[in-house]
């Protein structure tokens, strides 16, 4: 309740579930966004090309892409809406204009951005909306190269006492911050800057868990959550 759209990772598991639950999903097709994985390799690209063709044929129209290599997945498909995620790197209005020329209908500001730069971005006249991520895991690294001698789930600590967790899955190594990224408590401030679209990534928390419900309640009340990081928002990019 209260959410405009629901975003799902485009995985074989979710794709199979969508096929089985086609009748139940029929009523929310316009509100559902399929998220393309940030990295595709080898035969995966053709598999995802077939997947988006199938979903488009079933009436799903919105997809979120992470890089230039994702755009050809949708070649020849009419009526689809492509949205960019935070990895598209929108740190200024010229980047936003470039993505718009490539056919994207919405962007997400970089989670590495700061308060001053975001305010400047929203002051510019842009031809497409730019959303801001207000809650998500804190991604540090994503690579096909494994970290030798480190097991999945192990925690690393920097010389600044920052903690990072290593996750290995399906041939990819991901490093994420132990603290989630959050701009909750700054939603009203972002609205005064001109932001009208907000993204909360609860894929690792779940929407029905106690933590997920607390995050959604904090979003509605615009209150900060302890144990989270605003990254560069307050400390600046410099």
Coordinates of N, CA and C in Angstrom, one line a residue:
X1 N 0.8 -1.2 0.0 CA 0.0 0.0 0.0 C 0.9 1.3 0.0
X2 N 0.5 2.2 -0.8 CA 1.2 3.5 -0.9 C 2.4 3.5 -1.9
X3 N 2.7 2.3 -2.5 CA 3.8 2.3 -3.4 C 3.2 2.5 -4.8
X4 N 3.9 3.2 -5.7 CA 3.5 3.5 -7.0 C 3.9 2.3 -7.9
X5 N 5.1 1.7 -7.7 CA 5.5 0.6 -8.5 C 6.3 -0.4 -7.7
X6 N 6.4 -1.6 -8.2 CA 7.1 -2.7 -7.6 C 8.2 -3.2 -8.6
X7 N 9.4 -3.3 -8.1 CA 10.5 -3.7 -9.0 C 11.0 -5.1 -8.6
X8 N 11.1 -5.9 -9.6 CA 11.6 -7.3 -9.4 C 12.8 -7.6 -10.2
X9 N 13.8 -8.2 -9.6 CA 15.0 -8.6 -10.4 C 14.6 -9.7 -11.4
X10 N 15.1 -9.5 -12.7 CA 14.8 -10.5 -13.7 C 15.7 -11.7 -13.6
X11 N 15.2 -12.7 -12.8 CA 16.0 -13.9 -12.6 C 15.2 -15.1 -13.1
X12 N 15.8 -16.2 -13.4 CA 15.1 -17.4 -13.8 C 14.0 -17.8 -12.9
X13 N 14.2 -17.6 -11.6 CA 13.2 -18.0 -10.6 C 12.0 -17.1 -10.6
X14 N 12.3 -15.7 -10.7 CA 11.1 -14.8 -10.8 C 10.4 -14.9 -12.1
X15 N 11.1 -15.2 -13.2 CA 10.5 -15.4 -14.5 C 9.6 -16.6 -14.5
X16 N 10.0 -17.7 -13.8 CA 9.2 -18.9 -13.7 C 7.9 -18.6 -12.9
X17 N 8.1 -17.9 -11.8 CA 7.0 -17.5 -10.9 C 6.0 -16.7 -11.7
X18 N 6.5 -15.7 -12.5 CA 5.6 -14.9 -13.3 C 4.8 -15.7 -14.2
X19 N 5.4 -16.7 -14.8 CA 4.6 -17.6 -15.7 C 3.5 -18.3 -15.0
X20 N 3.8 -18.8 -13.8 CA 2.8 -19.5 -13.0 C 1.7 -18.6 -12.5
X21 N 2.1 -17.4 -12.2 CA 1.1 -16.4 -11.6 C 0.6 -15.4 -12.5
X22 N 0.6 -15.7 -13.8 CA 0.2 -14.8 -14.9 C -1.1 -14.1 -14.6
X23 N -2.1 -14.9 -14.2 CA -3.4 -14.3 -13.9 C -3.4 -13.3 -12.8
X24 N -2.7 -13.6 -11.7 CA -2.6 -12.7 -10.5 C -1.8 -11.5 -10.9
X25 N -0.8 -11.6 -11.7 CA 0.0 -10.4 -12.1 C -0.7 -9.5 -13.1
X26 N -1.7 -10.0 -13.8 CA -2.3 -9.3 -14.9 C -2.8 -7.9 -14.5
X27 N -3.3 -7.8 -13.2 CA -3.8 -6.5 -12.8 C -2.7 -5.5 -12.4
X28 N -1.4 -5.9 -12.3 CA -0.4 -4.9 -11.9 C 0.7 -4.8 -12.9
X29 N 0.5 -5.3 -14.1 CA 1.5 -5.2 -15.2 C 2.0 -3.8 -15.4
X30 N 1.2 -2.8 -15.3 CA 1.6 -1.5 -15.6 C 2.4 -0.9 -14.4
X31 N 2.3 -1.6 -13.3 CA 3.1 -1.1 -12.1 C 4.3 -1.9 -11.8
X32 N 4.6 -2.9 -12.6 CA 5.7 -3.8 -12.3 C 6.9 -3.5 -13.2
X33 N 8.1 -3.3 -12.6 CA 9.3 -3.0 -13.4 C 10.2 -4.2 -13.2
X34 N 10.7 -4.7 -14.4 CA 11.7 -5.8 -14.3 C 13.1 -5.3 -14.4
X35 N 13.9 -5.7 -13.4 CA 15.3 -5.2 -13.3 C 16.3 -6.1 -13.9
X36 N 17.0 -5.7 -15.0 CA 18.0 -6.5 -15.6 C 19.3 -6.6 -14.7
X37 N 19.8 -7.8 -14.5 CA 21.1 -7.9 -13.7 C 22.2 -7.0 -14.3
X38 N 23.0 -6.4 -13.4 CA 24.0 -5.4 -13.9 C 25.0 -6.0 -14.8
X39 N 25.4 -7.3 -14.6 CA 26.4 -7.9 -15.5 C 25.8 -9.2 -16.2
X40 N 26.0 -9.2 -17.5 CA 25.6 -10.4 -18.3 C 26.8 -10.8 -19.1
X41 N 27.0 -12.1 -19.1 CA 28.2 -12.7 -19.8 C 27.8 -13.8 -20.8
X42 N 28.5 -13.8 -21.9 CA 28.4 -15.0 -22.8 C 27.0 -15.2 -23.3
X43 N 26.5 -16.5 -23.1 CA 25.2 -16.9 -23.6 C 24.1 -16.2 -22.7
X44 N 24.4 -15.7 -21.6 CA 23.4 -15.1 -20.8 C 22.7 -13.9 -21.5
X45 N 23.5 -13.2 -22.4 CA 22.9 -12.1 -23.1 C 21.7 -12.5 -23.9
X46 N 21.9 -13.6 -24.7 CA 20.8 -14.1 -25.6 C 19.7 -14.6 -24.7
X47 N 20.0 -15.2 -23.6 CA 18.9 -15.7 -22.7 C 18.0 -14.6 -22.2
X48 N 18.7 -13.5 -21.9 CA 17.9 -12.3 -21.4 C 17.2 -11.6 -22.5
X49 N 17.8 -11.7 -23.7 CA 17.1 -11.1 -24.9 C 15.8 -11.9 -25.1
X50 N 15.8 -13.2 -25.0 CA 14.6 -14.0 -25.2 C 13.6 -13.7 -24.0
X51 N 14.2 -13.5 -22.8 CA 13.3 -13.3 -21.7 C 12.5 -11.9 -21.8
X52 N 13.2 -10.9 -22.2 CA 12.5 -9.6 -22.3 C 11.5 -9.6 -23.5
X53 N 11.9 -10.4 -24.5 CA 10.9 -10.5 -25.6 C 9.6 -11.2 -25.2
X54 N 9.8 -12.3 -24.4 CA 8.7 -13.0 -23.8 C 7.8 -12.1 -22.9
X55 N 8.5 -11.4 -22.0 CA 7.8 -10.6 -21.1 C 7.0 -9.4 -21.8
X56 N 7.7 -8.9 -22.8 CA 7.0 -7.8 -23.6 C 5.8 -8.4 -24.3
X57 N 5.9 -9.6 -24.8 CA 4.8 -10.3 -25.5 C 3.7 -10.5 -24.5
X58 N 4.0 -10.7 -23.2 CA 2.9 -10.9 -22.2 C 2.3 -9.6 -21.7
X59 N 2.8 -8.5 -22.2 CA 2.2 -7.2 -21.8 C 3.0 -6.4 -20.7
X60 N 4.1 -7.0 -20.3 CA 5.0 -6.2 -19.4 C 5.7 -5.1 -20.2
X61 N 5.7 -3.9 -19.7 CA 6.3 -2.8 -20.5 C 7.4 -2.1 -19.9
X62 N 7.7 -2.2 -18.6 CA 8.7 -1.4 -17.9 C 9.9 -2.3 -17.5
X63 N 11.1 -1.8 -17.9 CA 12.4 -2.6 -17.6 C 13.4 -1.5 -17.1
X64 N 14.2 -2.0 -16.1 CA 15.3 -1.1 -15.6 C 16.6 -1.6 -16.0
X65 N 17.4 -0.8 -16.7 CA 18.7 -1.2 -17.2 C 19.8 -0.6 -16.4
X66 N 21.0 -1.2 -16.5 CA 22.1 -0.7 -15.6 C 23.3 -0.1 -16.5
X67 N 23.3 -0.4 -17.8 CA 24.5 0.1 -18.6 C 24.1 0.1 -20.1
X68 N 25.0 0.6 -20.9 CA 24.8 0.7 -22.3 C 24.6 -0.7 -23.0
X69 N 25.3 -1.7 -22.4 CA 25.1 -3.0 -23.0 C 23.8 -3.7 -22.9
X70 N 22.9 -3.1 -22.0 CA 21.6 -3.6 -21.9 C 20.6 -3.1 -23.0
X71 N 20.9 -2.0 -23.5 CA 20.0 -1.3 -24.5 C 19.7 -2.2 -25.7
X72 N 20.7 -2.9 -26.3 CA 20.3 -3.7 -27.5 C 19.4 -4.9 -27.1
X73 N 19.3 -5.2 -25.8 CA 18.3 -6.3 -25.5 C 16.9 -6.0 -26.0
X74 N 16.6 -4.7 -26.1 CA 15.2 -4.3 -26.5 C 15.1 -3.8 -27.9
X75 N 16.1 -4.1 -28.7 CA 16.0 -3.7 -30.1 C 14.8 -4.3 -30.8
X76 N 14.0 -3.5 -31.5 CA 12.9 -4.0 -32.2 C 11.6 -4.2 -31.4
X77 N 11.7 -3.9 -30.1 CA 10.5 -4.1 -29.2 C 9.8 -2.8 -29.1
X78 N 8.6 -2.7 -29.5 CA 7.8 -1.5 -29.5 C 7.0 -1.4 -28.2
X79 N 6.8 -0.2 -27.7 CA 6.0 0.0 -26.5 C 6.6 -0.3 -25.2
X80 N 7.9 -0.6 -25.1 CA 8.6 -0.8 -23.8 C 9.1 0.5 -23.3
X81 N 9.2 0.6 -22.0 CA 9.7 1.8 -21.3 C 11.0 1.4 -20.6
X82 N 12.1 2.1 -20.9 CA 13.4 1.7 -20.3 C 13.7 2.8 -19.2
X83 N 14.0 2.3 -18.0 CA 14.4 3.1 -16.9 C 15.9 2.8 -16.6
X84 N 16.6 3.8 -16.2 CA 18.0 3.6 -15.8 C 18.2 3.4 -14.3
X85 N 19.1 2.6 -13.8 CA 19.3 2.5 -12.4 C 20.5 3.4 -12.0
X86 N 20.9 3.3 -10.7 CA 21.9 4.2 -10.2 C 23.3 4.0 -10.9
X87 N 23.5 2.8 -11.4 CA 24.8 2.5 -12.1 C 24.9 3.2 -13.4
X88 N 23.9 3.9 -13.9 CA 24.0 4.6 -15.1 C 24.8 5.9 -14.9
X89 N 25.1 6.3 -13.7 CA 26.0 7.4 -13.4 C 25.5 8.7 -13.8
X90 N 24.4 9.2 -13.2 CA 23.9 10.5 -13.5 C 24.4 11.5 -12.4
X91 N 25.5 12.2 -12.7 CA 26.0 13.1 -11.7 C 25.8 14.6 -12.2
X92 N 25.3 14.7 -13.4 CA 25.0 16.1 -13.9 C 24.0 16.0 -15.0
X93 N 23.5 17.2 -15.4 CA 22.4 17.3 -16.3 C 22.8 16.8 -17.7
X94 N 24.1 16.9 -18.1 CA 24.5 16.5 -19.4 C 24.4 15.0 -19.5
X95 N 24.7 14.3 -18.4 CA 24.6 12.8 -18.4 C 23.1 12.4 -18.5
X96 N 22.3 13.2 -17.8 CA 20.8 12.9 -17.9 C 20.3 13.1 -19.4
X97 N 20.8 14.2 -20.0 CA 20.4 14.4 -21.4 C 20.8 13.3 -22.3
X98 N 22.1 12.8 -22.1 CA 22.6 11.8 -23.0 C 21.8 10.5 -22.8
X99 N 21.4 10.1 -21.6 CA 20.6 8.9 -21.4 C 19.2 9.1 -22.1
X100 N 18.7 10.3 -22.0 CA 17.4 10.6 -22.6 C 17.5 10.4 -24.1
X101 N 18.5 10.9 -24.7 CA 18.7 10.7 -26.1 C 18.8 9.3 -26.5
X102 N 19.3 8.4 -25.6 CA 19.4 7.0 -25.9 C 18.1 6.2 -25.7
X103 N 17.1 7.0 -25.2 CA 15.7 6.4 -25.1 C 15.3 6.1 -23.7
X104 N 16.0 6.4 -22.7 CA 15.5 6.1 -21.3 C 14.5 7.2 -20.9
X105 N 13.5 6.7 -20.1 CA 12.4 7.5 -19.7 C 12.5 8.0 -18.3
X106 N 13.4 7.4 -17.5 CA 13.6 7.8 -16.1 C 15.0 7.4 -15.7
X107 N 15.6 8.1 -14.8 CA 16.9 7.8 -14.3 C 16.9 7.7 -12.7
X108 N 18.0 7.2 -12.2 CA 18.1 7.2 -10.7 C 19.5 7.9 -10.4
X109 N 19.5 8.8 -9.6 CA 20.7 9.5 -9.2 C 21.7 8.5 -8.6
X110 N 23.0 8.8 -8.7 CA 24.0 8.0 -8.1 C 23.9 8.0 -6.6
X111 N 24.0 6.8 -6.0 CA 24.0 6.8 -4.5 C 25.3 7.4 -3.9
X112 N 26.3 7.7 -4.8 CA 27.5 8.3 -4.3 C 27.4 9.8 -4.3
X113 N 26.3 10.4 -4.8 CA 26.1 11.8 -4.9 C 25.9 12.4 -3.5
X114 N 26.2 13.8 -3.5 CA 26.0 14.5 -2.2 C 24.9 15.5 -2.3
X115 N 24.6 16.1 -1.2 CA 23.5 17.0 -1.1 C 23.7 18.2 -2.0
X116 N 24.8 18.8 -2.1 CA 25.0 20.0 -3.0 C 24.9 19.7 -4.4
X117 N 25.4 18.5 -4.9 CA 25.3 18.2 -6.3 C 23.9 17.8 -6.7
X118 N 23.2 17.1 -5.8 CA 21.8 16.7 -6.1 C 21.0 18.0 -6.2
X119 N 21.2 18.9 -5.3 CA 20.4 20.2 -5.4 C 20.6 20.9 -6.7
X120 N 21.9 20.9 -7.2 CA 22.2 21.5 -8.5 C 21.6 20.7 -9.6
X121 N 21.6 19.4 -9.5 CA 20.9 18.6 -10.6 C 19.5 18.9 -10.7
X122 N 18.8 18.9 -9.6 CA 17.3 19.2 -9.6 C 16.9 20.6 -10.0
X123 N 17.9 21.5 -9.9 CA 17.6 22.9 -10.4 C 17.6 23.0 -11.9
X124 N 18.2 22.0 -12.6 CA 18.3 22.0 -14.0 C 17.0 21.6 -14.7
X125 N 16.6 22.2 -15.8 CA 15.4 21.7 -16.5 C 15.8 20.4 -17.3
X126 N 15.2 19.3 -16.8 CA 15.5 18.0 -17.4 C 14.3 17.4 -18.1
X127 N 14.5 16.7 -19.2 CA 13.4 16.2 -20.0 C 12.8 14.8 -19.4
X128 N 13.4 14.4 -18.3 CA 12.9 13.1 -17.8 C 13.1 13.1 -16.3
X129 N 12.3 12.4 -15.5 CA 12.4 12.4 -14.0 C 13.7 11.7 -13.6
X130 N 14.2 12.2 -12.5 CA 15.4 11.5 -11.8 C 14.9 11.1 -10.4
X131 N 15.0 9.8 -10.1 CA 14.6 9.3 -8.8 C 15.9 9.3 -7.9
X132 N 15.6 9.2 -6.6 CA 16.7 9.1 -5.6 C 16.5 7.9 -4.8
X133 N 17.5 7.1 -4.7 CA 17.5 5.9 -3.8 C 17.5 6.3 -2.4
X134 N 16.5 5.9 -1.6 CA 16.5 6.3 -0.2 C 16.8 5.2 0.7
X135 N 16.8 3.9 0.2 CA 17.2 2.8 1.0 C 17.7 1.7 0.1
X136 N 18.8 1.0 0.4 CA 19.3 -0.1 -0.4 C 20.5 -0.7 0.3
X137 N 20.9 -1.9 -0.1 CA 22.2 -2.4 0.3 C 23.3 -1.4 -0.2
X138 N 24.5 -1.4 0.4 CA 25.5 -0.5 -0.1 C 26.5 -1.2 -0.9
X139 N 26.4 -1.2 -2.3 CA 27.3 -1.9 -3.1 C 28.7 -1.3 -3.2
X140 N 29.7 -2.1 -3.1 CA 31.1 -1.6 -3.1 C 31.8 -2.1 -4.4
X141 N 31.6 -3.4 -4.7 CA 32.3 -4.0 -5.8 C 31.5 -5.2 -6.3
X142 N 31.5 -5.4 -7.7 CA 30.8 -6.5 -8.3 C 31.8 -7.0 -9.4
X143 N 32.2 -8.2 -9.3 CA 33.2 -8.7 -10.3 C 33.1 -10.2 -10.5
X144 N 33.6 -10.7 -11.7 CA 33.7 -12.1 -11.9 C 34.9 -12.7 -11.3
X145 N 35.8 -11.9 -10.8 CA 37.1 -12.3 -10.3 C 36.9 -12.6 -8.8
X146 N 37.1 -13.9 -8.4 CA 36.9 -14.2 -6.9 C 38.0 -13.6 -6.1
X147 N 37.7 -13.3 -4.8 CA 38.7 -12.8 -3.9 C 39.4 -14.1 -3.2
X148 N 40.6 -14.4 -3.6 CA 41.2 -15.6 -3.1 C 41.4 -15.6 -1.6
X149 N 41.1 -16.8 -1.1 CA 41.3 -17.0 0.4 C 40.2 -16.4 1.2
X150 N 39.1 -15.9 0.6 CA 38.0 -15.3 1.3 C 36.7 -16.0 1.0
X151 N 36.0 -16.5 1.9 CA 34.8 -17.2 1.7 C 33.6 -16.3 1.7
X152 N 32.6 -16.8 1.0 CA 31.3 -16.1 0.9 C 30.7 -15.9 2.3
X153 N 30.3 -14.6 2.6 CA 29.8 -14.3 3.9 C 30.8 -13.7 4.9
X154 N 32.1 -13.8 4.5 CA 33.1 -13.3 5.4 C 33.1 -11.8 5.5
X155 N 33.5 -11.2 6.6 CA 33.5 -9.8 6.8 C 34.9 -9.2 6.8
X156 N 35.1 -8.2 6.0 CA 36.4 -7.5 5.9 C 36.3 -6.2 6.6
X157 N 37.4 -5.7 7.2 CA 37.4 -4.4 7.8 C 38.5 -3.6 7.3
X158 N 38.2 -2.3 7.1 CA 39.2 -1.4 6.5 C 40.0 -0.7 7.7
X159 N 41.0 0.1 7.3 CA 41.8 0.7 8.3 C 41.0 1.8 9.0
X160 N 39.8 2.2 8.4 CA 39.0 3.1 9.1 C 37.9 2.5 9.9
X161 N 38.0 1.1 10.1 CA 37.1 0.3 10.9 C 35.7 0.2 10.2
X162 N 35.7 0.4 8.9 CA 34.5 0.1 8.2 C 34.4 -1.3 7.8
X163 N 33.2 -1.9 7.9 CA 33.0 -3.3 7.7 C 32.3 -3.6 6.3
X164 N 32.8 -4.6 5.6 CA 32.2 -5.0 4.3 C 32.1 -6.5 4.3
X165 N 31.0 -7.0 3.7 CA 30.7 -8.4 3.6 C 30.9 -8.9 2.2
X166 N 31.6 -10.0 2.0 CA 31.8 -10.6 0.7 C 30.8 -11.7 0.4
X167 N 30.1 -11.6 -0.7 CA 29.1 -12.5 -1.1 C 29.4 -13.1 -2.5
X168 N 29.4 -14.4 -2.6 CA 29.7 -15.1 -3.9 C 28.5 -15.9 -4.3
X169 N 28.0 -15.6 -5.5 CA 26.8 -16.3 -6.0 C 26.8 -16.3 -7.5
X170 N 26.6 -17.5 -8.1 CA 26.4 -17.6 -9.6 C 27.7 -17.1 -10.3
X171 N 28.8 -17.3 -9.8 CA 30.1 -16.9 -10.5 C 30.4 -15.4 -10.3
X172 N 29.7 -14.7 -9.5 CA 30.0 -13.3 -9.2 C 30.4 -13.1 -7.8
X173 N 31.3 -12.2 -7.6 CA 31.7 -11.8 -6.3 C 31.3 -10.4 -6.0
X174 N 30.5 -10.2 -4.9 CA 30.0 -8.9 -4.6 C 30.5 -8.5 -3.2
X175 N 30.9 -7.3 -3.0 CA 31.2 -6.7 -1.7 C 30.2 -5.6 -1.4
X176 N 29.6 -5.8 -0.3 CA 28.6 -4.8 0.2 C 28.9 -4.3 1.6
X177 N 28.5 -3.1 1.9 CA 28.7 -2.6 3.2 C 27.9 -3.3 4.3
X178 N 28.5 -3.4 5.5 CA 27.7 -4.0 6.5 C 26.5 -3.2 6.9
X179 N 26.7 -1.8 6.8 CA 25.6 -0.9 7.0 C 24.8 -0.7 5.7
X180 N 23.5 -0.7 5.7 CA 22.8 -0.4 4.5 C 22.9 1.1 4.2
X181 N 22.7 1.5 2.9 CA 22.6 2.9 2.5 C 21.2 3.4 2.8
X182 N 21.1 4.6 3.4 CA 19.8 5.2 3.7 C 19.8 6.7 3.6
X183 N 18.9 7.3 3.0 CA 18.6 8.7 3.1 C 17.3 9.0 3.7
X184 N 16.8 8.0 4.5 CA 15.5 8.2 5.2 C 15.8 9.3 6.3
X185 N 14.9 10.2 6.5 CA 15.2 11.4 7.3 C 15.5 12.6 6.5
X186 N 15.8 12.4 5.2 CA 16.1 13.4 4.3 C 15.1 13.5 3.1
X187 N 14.0 12.8 3.2 CA 13.1 12.7 2.1 C 12.5 14.1 1.9
X188 N 12.0 14.8 2.9 CA 11.4 16.1 2.8 C 12.4 17.1 2.2
X189 N 13.7 17.0 2.6 CA 14.7 17.9 2.1 C 14.9 17.6 0.6
X190 N 14.9 16.4 0.2 CA 15.0 16.0 -1.3 C 13.8 16.5 -2.0
X191 N 12.6 16.5 -1.4 CA 11.4 17.0 -2.1 C 11.5 18.5 -2.3
X192 N 12.1 19.2 -1.3 CA 12.2 20.7 -1.5 C 13.2 21.0 -2.6
X193 N 14.2 20.1 -2.9 CA 15.1 20.2 -4.0 C 14.4 20.1 -5.3
X194 N 13.3 19.3 -5.3 CA 12.6 19.1 -6.6 C 12.4 17.6 -6.9
X195 N 12.9 16.7 -6.1 CA 12.8 15.3 -6.3 C 11.4 14.8 -6.0
X196 N 10.8 14.0 -7.0 CA 9.4 13.6 -6.8 C 9.3 12.0 -6.9
X197 N 10.5 11.4 -7.1 CA 10.4 9.9 -7.2 C 11.5 9.3 -6.3
X198 N 11.1 8.3 -5.5 CA 12.0 7.7 -4.5 C 12.0 6.2 -4.7
X199 N 13.2 5.6 -4.5 CA 13.3 4.2 -4.7 C 13.9 3.6 -3.4
X200 N 13.2 2.5 -2.9 CA 13.6 1.8 -1.7 C 13.8 0.3 -2.1
X201 N 15.1 -0.1 -2.0 CA 15.4 -1.5 -2.4 C 15.4 -2.4 -1.2
X202 N 14.3 -3.2 -1.1 CA 14.2 -4.1 0.1 C 14.4 -5.5 -0.3
X203 N 15.0 -5.8 -1.4 CA 15.2 -7.1 -1.9 C 15.9 -8.0 -0.8
X204 N 16.9 -7.4 -0.1 CA 17.6 -8.2 0.9 C 17.0 -8.2 2.3
X205 N 15.9 -7.4 2.4 CA 15.2 -7.3 3.7 C 13.8 -8.0 3.7
X206 N 13.2 -7.8 2.5 CA 11.8 -8.3 2.4 C 10.8 -7.3 2.9
X207 N 9.7 -7.2 2.2 CA 8.7 -6.2 2.6 C 7.8 -6.6 3.7
X208 N 7.7 -7.9 4.0 CA 6.8 -8.3 5.1 C 7.6 -8.7 6.4
X209 N 8.9 -8.6 6.4 CA 9.7 -8.8 7.6 C 9.6 -7.7 8.5
X210 N 10.0 -7.8 9.8 CA 9.9 -6.8 10.8 C 10.8 -5.6 10.3
X211 N 12.0 -5.9 9.8 CA 12.9 -4.9 9.3 C 12.3 -4.2 8.1
X212 N 11.7 -4.9 7.2 CA 11.1 -4.3 6.0 C 10.0 -3.4 6.4
X213 N 9.2 -3.8 7.3 CA 8.1 -2.9 7.7 C 8.6 -1.7 8.4
X214 N 9.7 -1.8 9.2 CA 10.3 -0.7 9.9 C 10.8 0.3 8.8
X215 N 11.4 -0.2 7.8 CA 12.0 0.7 6.7 C 10.8 1.4 6.0
X216 N 9.8 0.7 5.7 CA 8.6 1.4 5.0 C 8.0 2.4 5.9
X217 N 7.9 2.1 7.2 CA 7.3 3.1 8.2 C 8.2 4.3 8.3
X218 N 9.6 4.1 8.3 CA 10.5 5.2 8.4 C 10.4 6.1 7.1
X219 N 10.2 5.4 6.0 CA 10.0 6.2 4.7 C 8.7 7.1 4.8
X220 N 7.7 6.5 5.3 CA 6.4 7.2 5.4 C 6.5 8.4 6.4
X221 N 7.3 8.2 7.5 CA 7.4 9.2 8.5 C 8.6 10.1 8.2
X222 N 9.5 9.8 7.3 CA 10.7 10.5 7.0 C 11.6 10.6 8.3
X223 N 11.8 9.5 8.9 CA 12.7 9.5 10.0 C 14.0 8.6 9.8
X224 N 15.0 9.0 10.4 CA 16.3 8.3 10.2 C 16.3 6.9 10.8
X225 N 17.1 6.0 10.3 CA 17.2 4.7 10.9 C 18.6 4.5 11.4
X226 N 18.8 4.1 12.6 CA 20.1 3.8 13.2 C 20.8 2.7 12.4
X227 N 22.2 2.7 12.4 CA 22.9 1.6 11.9 C 22.9 1.6 10.4
X228 N 22.7 2.8 9.7 CA 22.7 2.9 8.3 C 23.7 4.0 7.9
X229 N 24.1 4.1 6.6 CA 25.0 5.1 6.1 C 24.4 5.9 5.0
X230 N 24.7 7.2 5.1 CA 24.2 8.1 4.0 C 25.3 8.3 3.0
X231 N 26.4 7.6 3.2 CA 27.6 7.7 2.2 C 28.1 9.1 2.1
X232 N 28.0 9.7 0.9 CA 28.6 11.0 0.6 C 27.5 12.1 0.8
X233 N 26.3 11.8 1.1 CA 25.2 12.8 1.0 C 25.6 14.0 2.0
X234 N 26.0 13.7 3.2 CA 26.3 14.8 4.1 C 27.8 15.2 4.1
X235 N 28.7 14.2 3.9 CA 30.1 14.5 4.0 C 30.7 15.1 2.7
X236 N 29.9 15.0 1.6 CA 30.4 15.6 0.4 C 31.2 14.7 -0.5
X237 N 31.3 15.0 -1.8 CA 32.1 14.2 -2.7 C 33.6 14.4 -2.6
X238 N 34.0 15.6 -2.2 CA 35.4 15.9 -2.2 C 36.2 15.0 -1.2

